[in-house]
Coordinates of C-alpha atoms and ligand atoms in Angstrom, one line a residue:
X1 CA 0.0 0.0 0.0
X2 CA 2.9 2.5 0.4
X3 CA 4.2 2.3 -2.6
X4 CA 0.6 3.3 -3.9
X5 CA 0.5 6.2 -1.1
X6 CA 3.8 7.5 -2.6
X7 CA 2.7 7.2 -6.1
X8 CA -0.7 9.0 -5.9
X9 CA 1.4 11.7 -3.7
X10 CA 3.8 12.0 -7.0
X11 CA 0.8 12.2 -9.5
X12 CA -0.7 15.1 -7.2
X13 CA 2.9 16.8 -7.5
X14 CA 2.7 16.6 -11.1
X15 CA -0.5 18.1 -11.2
X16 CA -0.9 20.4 -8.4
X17 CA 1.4 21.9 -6.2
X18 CA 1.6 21.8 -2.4
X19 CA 1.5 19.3 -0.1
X20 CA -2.0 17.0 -0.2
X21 CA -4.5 15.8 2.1
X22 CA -4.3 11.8 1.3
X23 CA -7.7 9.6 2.4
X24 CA -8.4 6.1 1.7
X25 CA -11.8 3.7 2.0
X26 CA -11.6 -0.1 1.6
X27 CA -13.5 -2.5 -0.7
X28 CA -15.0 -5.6 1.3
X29 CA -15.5 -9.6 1.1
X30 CA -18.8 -10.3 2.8
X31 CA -18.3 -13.5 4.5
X32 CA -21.8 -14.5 5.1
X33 CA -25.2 -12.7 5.3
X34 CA -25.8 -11.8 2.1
X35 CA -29.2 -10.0 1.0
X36 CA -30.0 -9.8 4.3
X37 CA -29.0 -6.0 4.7
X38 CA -32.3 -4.6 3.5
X39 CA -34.3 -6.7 5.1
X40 CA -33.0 -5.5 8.7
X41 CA -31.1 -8.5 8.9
X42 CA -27.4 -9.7 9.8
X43 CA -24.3 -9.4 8.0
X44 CA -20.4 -10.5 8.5
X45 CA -18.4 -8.8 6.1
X46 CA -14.3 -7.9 6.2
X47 CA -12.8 -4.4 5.0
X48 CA -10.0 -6.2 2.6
X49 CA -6.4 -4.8 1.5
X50 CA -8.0 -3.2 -1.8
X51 CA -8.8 0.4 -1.7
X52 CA -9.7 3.7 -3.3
X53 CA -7.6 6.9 -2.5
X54 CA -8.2 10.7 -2.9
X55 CA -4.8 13.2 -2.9
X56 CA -6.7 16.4 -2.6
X57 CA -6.7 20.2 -1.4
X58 CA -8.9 22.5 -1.2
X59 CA -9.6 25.1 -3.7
X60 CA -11.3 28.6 -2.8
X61 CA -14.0 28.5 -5.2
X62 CA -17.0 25.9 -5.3
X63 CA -15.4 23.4 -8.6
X64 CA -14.6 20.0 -7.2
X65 CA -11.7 18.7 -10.3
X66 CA -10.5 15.2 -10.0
X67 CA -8.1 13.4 -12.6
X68 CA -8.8 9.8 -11.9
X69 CA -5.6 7.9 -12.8
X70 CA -7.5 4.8 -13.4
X71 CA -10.1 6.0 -16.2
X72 CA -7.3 9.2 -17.1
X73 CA -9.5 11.8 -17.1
X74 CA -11.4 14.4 -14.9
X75 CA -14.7 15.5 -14.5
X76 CA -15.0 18.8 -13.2
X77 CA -17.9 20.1 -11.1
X78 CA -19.5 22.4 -9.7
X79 CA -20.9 22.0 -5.8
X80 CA -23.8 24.3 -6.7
X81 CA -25.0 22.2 -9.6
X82 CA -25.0 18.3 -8.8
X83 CA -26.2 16.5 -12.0
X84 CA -25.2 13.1 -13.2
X85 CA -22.5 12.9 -15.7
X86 CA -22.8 10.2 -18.1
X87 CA -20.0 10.4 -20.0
X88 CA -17.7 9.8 -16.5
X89 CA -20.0 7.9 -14.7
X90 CA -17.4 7.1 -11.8
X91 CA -17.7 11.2 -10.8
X92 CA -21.4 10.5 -10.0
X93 CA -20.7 8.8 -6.4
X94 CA -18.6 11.8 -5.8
X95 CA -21.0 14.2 -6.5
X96 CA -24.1 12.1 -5.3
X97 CA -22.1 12.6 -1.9
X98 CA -21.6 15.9 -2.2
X99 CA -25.8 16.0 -2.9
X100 CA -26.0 14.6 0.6
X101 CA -23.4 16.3 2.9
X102 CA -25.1 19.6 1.3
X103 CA -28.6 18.3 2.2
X104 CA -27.3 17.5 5.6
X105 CA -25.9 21.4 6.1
X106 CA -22.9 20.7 6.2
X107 CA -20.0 23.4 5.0
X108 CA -18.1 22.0 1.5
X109 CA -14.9 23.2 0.0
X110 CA -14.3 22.5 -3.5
X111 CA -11.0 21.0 -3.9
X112 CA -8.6 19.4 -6.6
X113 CA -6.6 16.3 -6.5
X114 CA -6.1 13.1 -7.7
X115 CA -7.9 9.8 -7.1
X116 CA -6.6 6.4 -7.5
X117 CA -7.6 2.3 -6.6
X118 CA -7.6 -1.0 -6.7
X119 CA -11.0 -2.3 -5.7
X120 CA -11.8 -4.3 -9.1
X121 CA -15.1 -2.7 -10.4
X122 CA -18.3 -3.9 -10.6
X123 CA -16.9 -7.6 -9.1
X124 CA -19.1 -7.8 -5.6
X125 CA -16.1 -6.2 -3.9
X126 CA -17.8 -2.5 -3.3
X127 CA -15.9 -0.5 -5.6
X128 CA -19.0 1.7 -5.3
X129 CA -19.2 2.0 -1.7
X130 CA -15.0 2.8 -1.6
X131 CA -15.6 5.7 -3.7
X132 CA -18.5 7.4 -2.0
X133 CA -17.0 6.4 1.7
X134 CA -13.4 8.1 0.1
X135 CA -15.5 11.0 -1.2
X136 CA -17.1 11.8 2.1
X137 CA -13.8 11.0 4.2
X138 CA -12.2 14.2 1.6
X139 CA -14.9 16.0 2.2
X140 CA -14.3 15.7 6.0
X141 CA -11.0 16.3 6.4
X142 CA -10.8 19.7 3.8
X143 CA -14.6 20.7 5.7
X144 CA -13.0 20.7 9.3
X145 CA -15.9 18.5 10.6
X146 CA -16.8 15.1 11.2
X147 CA -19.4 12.8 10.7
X148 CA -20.5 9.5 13.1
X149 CA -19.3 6.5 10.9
X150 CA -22.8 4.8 11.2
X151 CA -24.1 8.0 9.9
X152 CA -21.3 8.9 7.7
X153 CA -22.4 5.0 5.8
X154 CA -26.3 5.9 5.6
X155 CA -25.5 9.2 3.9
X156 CA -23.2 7.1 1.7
X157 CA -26.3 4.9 1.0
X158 CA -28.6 7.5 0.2
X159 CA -26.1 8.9 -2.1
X160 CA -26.0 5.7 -3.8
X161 CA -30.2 5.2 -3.8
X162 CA -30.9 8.6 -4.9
X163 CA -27.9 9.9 -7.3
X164 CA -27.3 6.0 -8.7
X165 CA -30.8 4.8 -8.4
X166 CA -29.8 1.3 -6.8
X167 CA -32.0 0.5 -3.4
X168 CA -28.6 -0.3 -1.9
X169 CA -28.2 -1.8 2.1
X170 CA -26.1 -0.3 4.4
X171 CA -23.9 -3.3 4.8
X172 CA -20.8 -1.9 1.8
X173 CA -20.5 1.6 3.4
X174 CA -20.5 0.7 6.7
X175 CA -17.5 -1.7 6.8
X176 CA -16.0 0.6 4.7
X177 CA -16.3 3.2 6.9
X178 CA -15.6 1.2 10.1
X179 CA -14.3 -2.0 9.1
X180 CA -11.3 -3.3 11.8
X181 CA -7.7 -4.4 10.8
X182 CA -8.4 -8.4 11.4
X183 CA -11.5 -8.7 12.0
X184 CA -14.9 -8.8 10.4
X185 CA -18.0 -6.8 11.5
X186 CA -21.1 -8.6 12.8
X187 CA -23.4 -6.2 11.9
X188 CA -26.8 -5.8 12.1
X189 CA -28.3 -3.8 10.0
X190 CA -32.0 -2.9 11.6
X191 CA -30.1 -1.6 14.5
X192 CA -27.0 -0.4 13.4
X193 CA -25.4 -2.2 16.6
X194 CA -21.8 -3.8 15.6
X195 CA -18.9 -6.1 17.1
X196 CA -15.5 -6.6 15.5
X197 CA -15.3 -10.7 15.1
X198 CA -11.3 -11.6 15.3
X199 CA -10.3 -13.4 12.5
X200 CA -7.3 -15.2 14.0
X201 CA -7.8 -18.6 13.2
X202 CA -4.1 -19.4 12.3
X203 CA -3.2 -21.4 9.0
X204 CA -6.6 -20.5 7.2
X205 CA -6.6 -17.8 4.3
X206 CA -9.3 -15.8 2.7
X207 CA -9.0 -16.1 -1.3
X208 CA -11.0 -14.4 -3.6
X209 CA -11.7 -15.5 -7.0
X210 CA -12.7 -13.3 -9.2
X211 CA -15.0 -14.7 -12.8
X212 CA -14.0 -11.7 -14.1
X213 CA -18.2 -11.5 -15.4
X214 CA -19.2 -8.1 -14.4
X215 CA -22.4 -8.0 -12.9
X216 CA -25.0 -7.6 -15.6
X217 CA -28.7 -6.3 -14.7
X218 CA -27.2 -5.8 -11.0
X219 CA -29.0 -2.9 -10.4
X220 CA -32.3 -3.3 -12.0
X221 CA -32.5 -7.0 -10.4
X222 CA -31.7 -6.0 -7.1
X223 CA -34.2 -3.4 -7.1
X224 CA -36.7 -6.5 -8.2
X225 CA -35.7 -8.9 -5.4
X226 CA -35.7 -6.1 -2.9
X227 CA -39.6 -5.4 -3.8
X228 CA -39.8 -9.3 -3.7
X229 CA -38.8 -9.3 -0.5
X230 CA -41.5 -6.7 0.4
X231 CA -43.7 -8.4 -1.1
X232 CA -43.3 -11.5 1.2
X233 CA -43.6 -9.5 4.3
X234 CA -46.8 -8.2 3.1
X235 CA -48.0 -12.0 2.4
X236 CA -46.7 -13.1 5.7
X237 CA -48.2 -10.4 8.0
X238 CA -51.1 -11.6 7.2
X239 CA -50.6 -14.5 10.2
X240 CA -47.6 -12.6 11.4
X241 CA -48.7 -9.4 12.0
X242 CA -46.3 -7.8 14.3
X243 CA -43.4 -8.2 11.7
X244 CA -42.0 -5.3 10.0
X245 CA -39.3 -6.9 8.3
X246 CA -37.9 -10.9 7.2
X247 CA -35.0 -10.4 10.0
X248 CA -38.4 -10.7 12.3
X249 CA -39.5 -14.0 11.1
X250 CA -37.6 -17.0 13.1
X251 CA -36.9 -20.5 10.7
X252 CA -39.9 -21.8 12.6
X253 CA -41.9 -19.2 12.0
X254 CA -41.5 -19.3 8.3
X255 CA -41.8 -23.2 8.2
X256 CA -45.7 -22.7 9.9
X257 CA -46.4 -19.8 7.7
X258 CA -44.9 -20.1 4.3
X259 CA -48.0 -21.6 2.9
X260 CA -48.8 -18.3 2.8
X261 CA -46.5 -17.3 0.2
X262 CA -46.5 -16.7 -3.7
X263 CA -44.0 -18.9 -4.8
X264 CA -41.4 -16.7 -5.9
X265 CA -41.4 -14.2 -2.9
X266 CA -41.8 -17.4 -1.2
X267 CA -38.5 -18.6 -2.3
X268 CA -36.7 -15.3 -1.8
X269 CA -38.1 -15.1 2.0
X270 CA -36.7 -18.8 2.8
X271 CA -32.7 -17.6 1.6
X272 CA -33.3 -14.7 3.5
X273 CA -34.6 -16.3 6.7
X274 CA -32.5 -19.1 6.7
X275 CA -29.5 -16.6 5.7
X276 CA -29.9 -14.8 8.9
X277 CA -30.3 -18.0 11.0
X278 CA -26.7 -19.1 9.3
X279 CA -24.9 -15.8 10.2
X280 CA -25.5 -16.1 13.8
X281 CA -24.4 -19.8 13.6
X282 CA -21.3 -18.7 11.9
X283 CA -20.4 -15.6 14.0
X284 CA -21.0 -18.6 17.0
X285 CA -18.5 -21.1 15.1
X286 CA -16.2 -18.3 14.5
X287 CA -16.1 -17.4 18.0
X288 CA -15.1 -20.8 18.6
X289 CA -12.7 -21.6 16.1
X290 CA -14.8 -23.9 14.7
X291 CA -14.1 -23.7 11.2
X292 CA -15.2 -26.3 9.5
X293 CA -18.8 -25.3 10.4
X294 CA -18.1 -21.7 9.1
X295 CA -17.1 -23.1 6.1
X296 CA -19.9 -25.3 5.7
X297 CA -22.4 -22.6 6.7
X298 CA -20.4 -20.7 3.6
X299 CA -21.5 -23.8 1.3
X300 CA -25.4 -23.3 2.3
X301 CA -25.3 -19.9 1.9
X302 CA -24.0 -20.3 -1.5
X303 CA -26.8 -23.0 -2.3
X304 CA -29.5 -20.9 -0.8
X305 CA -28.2 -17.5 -2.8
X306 CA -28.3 -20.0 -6.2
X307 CA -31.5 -22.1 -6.0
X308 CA -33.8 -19.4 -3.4
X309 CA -32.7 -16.2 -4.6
X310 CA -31.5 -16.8 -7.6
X311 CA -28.3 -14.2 -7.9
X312 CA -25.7 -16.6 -8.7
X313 CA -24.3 -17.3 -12.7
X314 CA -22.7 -20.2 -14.4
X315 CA -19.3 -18.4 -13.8
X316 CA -19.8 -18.5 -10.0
X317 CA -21.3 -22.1 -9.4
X318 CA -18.3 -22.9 -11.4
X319 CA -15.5 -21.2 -9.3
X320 CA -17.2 -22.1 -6.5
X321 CA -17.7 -25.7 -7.4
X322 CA -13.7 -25.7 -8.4
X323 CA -13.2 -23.9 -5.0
X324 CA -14.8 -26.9 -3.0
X325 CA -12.9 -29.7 -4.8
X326 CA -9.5 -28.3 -3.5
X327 CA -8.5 -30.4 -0.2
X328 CA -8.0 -27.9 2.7
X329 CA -10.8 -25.6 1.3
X330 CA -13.3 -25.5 3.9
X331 CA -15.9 -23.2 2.5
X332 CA -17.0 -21.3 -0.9
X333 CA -19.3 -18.7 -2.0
X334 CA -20.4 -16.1 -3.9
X335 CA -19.7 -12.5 -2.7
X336 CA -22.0 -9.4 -3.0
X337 CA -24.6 -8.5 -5.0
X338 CA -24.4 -11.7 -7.7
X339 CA -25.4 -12.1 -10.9
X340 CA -21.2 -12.0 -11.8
X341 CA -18.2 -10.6 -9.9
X342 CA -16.5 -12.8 -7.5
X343 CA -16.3 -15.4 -4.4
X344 CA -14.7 -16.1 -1.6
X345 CA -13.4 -18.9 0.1
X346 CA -12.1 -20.2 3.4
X347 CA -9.1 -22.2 2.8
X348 CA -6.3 -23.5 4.9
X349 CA -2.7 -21.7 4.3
X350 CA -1.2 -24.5 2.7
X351 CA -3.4 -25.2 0.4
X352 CA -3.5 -21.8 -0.9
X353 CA -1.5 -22.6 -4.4
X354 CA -3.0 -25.6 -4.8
X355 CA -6.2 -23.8 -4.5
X356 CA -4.8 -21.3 -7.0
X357 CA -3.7 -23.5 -9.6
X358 CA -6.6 -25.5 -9.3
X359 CA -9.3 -23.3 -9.6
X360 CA -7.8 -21.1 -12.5
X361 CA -7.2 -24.1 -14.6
X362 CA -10.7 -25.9 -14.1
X363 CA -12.2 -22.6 -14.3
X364 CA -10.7 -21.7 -18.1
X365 CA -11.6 -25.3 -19.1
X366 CA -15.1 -24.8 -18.3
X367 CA -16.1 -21.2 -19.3
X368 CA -12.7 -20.2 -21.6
X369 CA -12.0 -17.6 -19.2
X370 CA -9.3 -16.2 -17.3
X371 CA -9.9 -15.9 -13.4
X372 CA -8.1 -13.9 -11.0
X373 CA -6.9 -14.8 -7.8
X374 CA -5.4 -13.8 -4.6
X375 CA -5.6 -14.1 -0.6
X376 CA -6.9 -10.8 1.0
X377 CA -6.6 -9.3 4.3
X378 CA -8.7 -7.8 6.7
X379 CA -7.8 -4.1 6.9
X380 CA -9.1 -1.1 9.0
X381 CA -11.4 1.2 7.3
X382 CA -11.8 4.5 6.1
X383 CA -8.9 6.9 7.3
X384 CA -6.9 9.7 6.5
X385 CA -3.2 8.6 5.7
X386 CA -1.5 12.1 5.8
X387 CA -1.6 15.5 5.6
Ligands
GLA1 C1 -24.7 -5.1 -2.6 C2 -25.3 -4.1 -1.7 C3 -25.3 -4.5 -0.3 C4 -25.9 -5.9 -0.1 C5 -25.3 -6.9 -1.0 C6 -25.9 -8.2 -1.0 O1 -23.3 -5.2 -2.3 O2 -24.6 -2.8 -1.9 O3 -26.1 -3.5 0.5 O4 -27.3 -5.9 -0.2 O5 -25.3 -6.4 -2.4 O6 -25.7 -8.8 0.2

C-alpha cells in the first residue's frame, strides 16, 4: 500500500502543487449474510487490503476537479449544480455525496486532487461504496468537521439510492467506513449495533476469485428482489402481524407460515430467513474456532443464494464448485450483489496454491476464461493517511 501512497502523492505533485490531504476507504468480502442488509437483517463482512484513495486540497471556489488515474480523465464540477455525468459515470458517487453532505448542512470546499484504486469494479467487492465512503472522508477532512461513521455510511447509502438509483443496504459503506484491521464486522443492520469478530484462526486464508463476469442487470435485479422481498412481508403479516421486516420471522416461523407465500417471494423469503439463521451460527462457530462449520455454513449460503434467490451465474457455481474440490478448502461462495463478480473462500494456508492452480485451470476449461486470484486481508477502514 505504500508504494501506492507514494505514487498518488507524486501524480498530485505533477498536477498540483503543495503538499495533499491523502484519504483512503476499503472494498469488502462479505463473508456470510448476504441480501439480508435490507431486510434488517445480519451481515459478517471484512474491510479487505484493496482500496480507493483521494490526494486532494482545497480550492477557494465551489469546482470539485478530479483526474482519476485509473479512467485518465477528470470530470470537473460544480458544488452548486450536482447532476449526473454520463459520459464519466465514476464522478457520480462523488457528486451524489456531495448532494448529501449539502442536504445535511454541512460546509463543502471545492477542492482538486487526484484519485486512484484497486478495488476491481463492478466484481461484488464495493468499488461503489470505496468511492462514495473516500469521497465523504475528503470532504471531511478539507470541511473541518466530522461525521459519526454509522451516519457517515447511511449518507453514503442514500447517495448511492438517490444519485445511482440502486435500493442499496447499508452493509458496503459501513465496513468501509468502520471495518477493523483483522477482523470482520457482525453487523446488524436494523439496529446499526456492531462487534468486531477476530479473524485469527491461524493457517486459514481468505481467497478471492474473481470470474472476471461483471455483474450484468445488478441494479435493476436487485431493485426487483428487494420489492420481492416486500412483497413476502406483506404476504406473511397476514398470520404474522407484528413483523415489519424478514429479520423478524424465526426458521420456525417461516416453516408454519410459508404456505402463505407466492412462490417466488416465497422462495426469496426462505434464503433470506435461513440466511440470517446461518450468520449467527457462523459468528457462534467463528467465536469458537470452529471452522469447518463456518465453512460449511459458507456452502449453504452459497446454495441458498443459487436455487432461493436466484443471484448466482454459471461463472460463479463454477468457481465455487472448483473452489470446493480443493483439499483444505473448507468453505466457498459467492460475494455481493451476484449475478457476476466474484467469491470467496475459506481455505487453509497450505493449500493456498494448490487452490490457486486449481481453480484457474478448471475454471478456463469450463467457461474459456481467465480468473483472477489472490488471498486478501482484513484491513481497517476509512482513514486519512497524511496531511
Ligand atoms: C450489494 C449491496 C449491499 C448488499 C449486497 C448483497 O453489495 O450494496 O447492500 O445488499 O449487495 O448482500
Amino acid at each position: 500500500m505504500s508504494d501506492r501512497v507514494t505514487q498518488i502523492r507524486q501524480a498530485f505533485q505533477e498536477r498540483f502543487t503543495g503538499a495533499p490531504v491523502v484519504v483512503r476507504a476499503p472494498g469488502r468480502v462479505n463473508l456470510i449474510g448476504e441480501h439480508t442488509d435490507y431486510n434488517d437483517g445480519y451481515v459478517l463482512p471484512v474491510a479487505i487490503n484493496r482500496d480507493v484513495m483521494f490526494a486532494v486540497r482545497p480550492r477557494a471556489d465551489r469546482v470539485v476537479d478530479l483526474y482519476s488515474l485509473n479512467f485518465r480523465a477528470s470530470a470537473p464540477f460544480s458544488l452548486d449544480r450536482l447532476v449526473p455525468d454520463r459520459s464519466q459515470p465514476w464522478s457520480n458517487y462523488i457528486r451524489g455525496v456531495a448532494q448529501q453532505l449539502g442536504r445535511e448542512g454541512l460546509p463543502l470546499t471545492g477542492m482538486e486532487g487526484v484519485i486512484e484504486g484497486n478495488v476491481p469494479i463492478a466484481s461484488g467487492l464495493s468499488s461503489s461504496a470505496a468511492m462514495e465512503v473516500a469521497a465523504l472522508m475528503a470532504f471531511q477532512a478539507l470541511g473541518g468537521w466530522e461525521l459519526d461513521g454509522a451516519k457517515a455510511a447511511l449518507l453514503c447509502q442514500r447517495a448511492e439510492h438517490e444519485f445511482m438509483g440502486v435500493r442499496v443496504g447499508i452493509m458496503d459503506q459501513f465496513i468501509s467506513r468502520l471495518g477493523k484491521r483483522d477482523h470482520a464486522l457482525f453487523i446488524d443492520c436494523r439496529t446499526m449495533q456492531y462487534e468486531a469478530i477476530p479473524l485469527n484462526a491461524r493457517g486459514y486464508v481468505l481467497m478471492i476469485a474473481d470470474s472476471r463476469r461483471s455483474r450484468e442487470l445488478a441494479a435493476s435485479e436487485y431493485n426487483v428482489r428487494r420489492s420481492q422481498c416486500e412483497e413476502a412481508v406483506a404476504q406473511l403479516r397476514a398470520g404474522l402481524p407484528e413483523i415489519e421486516a424478514l429479520r423478524d420471522v424465526t426458521p420456525q416461523q417461516f416453516r408454519q407460515h410459508n404456505w402463505r407465500l407466492d412462490a417466488l417471494p416465497g422462495r426469496r423469503a426462505r434464503h433470506v430467513v435461513s440466511e440470517d439463521d446461518r450468520v449467527l451460527r457462523a459468528v457462534a462457530a467463528l467465536r469458537g474456532q470452529r471452522l469447518a462449520e463456518f465453512g460449511a455454513l459458507m456452502n449453504e449460503s452459497h446454495e441458498s443464494l443459487r436455487f432461493d434467490y436466484e443471484v448466482s451465474s454459471r461463472e460463479l457455481d463454477v468457481l465455487v464448485g472448483a473452489a470446493r474440490l480443493v483439499e483444505g478448502c473448507v468453505g466457498a461462495r459467492l460475494t455481493g450483489a451476484g449475478f457476476g463478480g466474484c467469491t470467496v473462500s475459506l481455505v487453509r494456508e497450505e493449500a493456498a496454491p494448490e487452490f490457486e492452480r486449481h481453480v484457474t485451470a478448471m475454471y478456463r476449461r469450463e467457461t474459456g476464461r481467465e480468473p483472477i486470484i489472490y488471498t486478501c486481508t482484513a484491513e481497517a477502514g476509512a482513514g486519512v493517511i497524511g496531511g
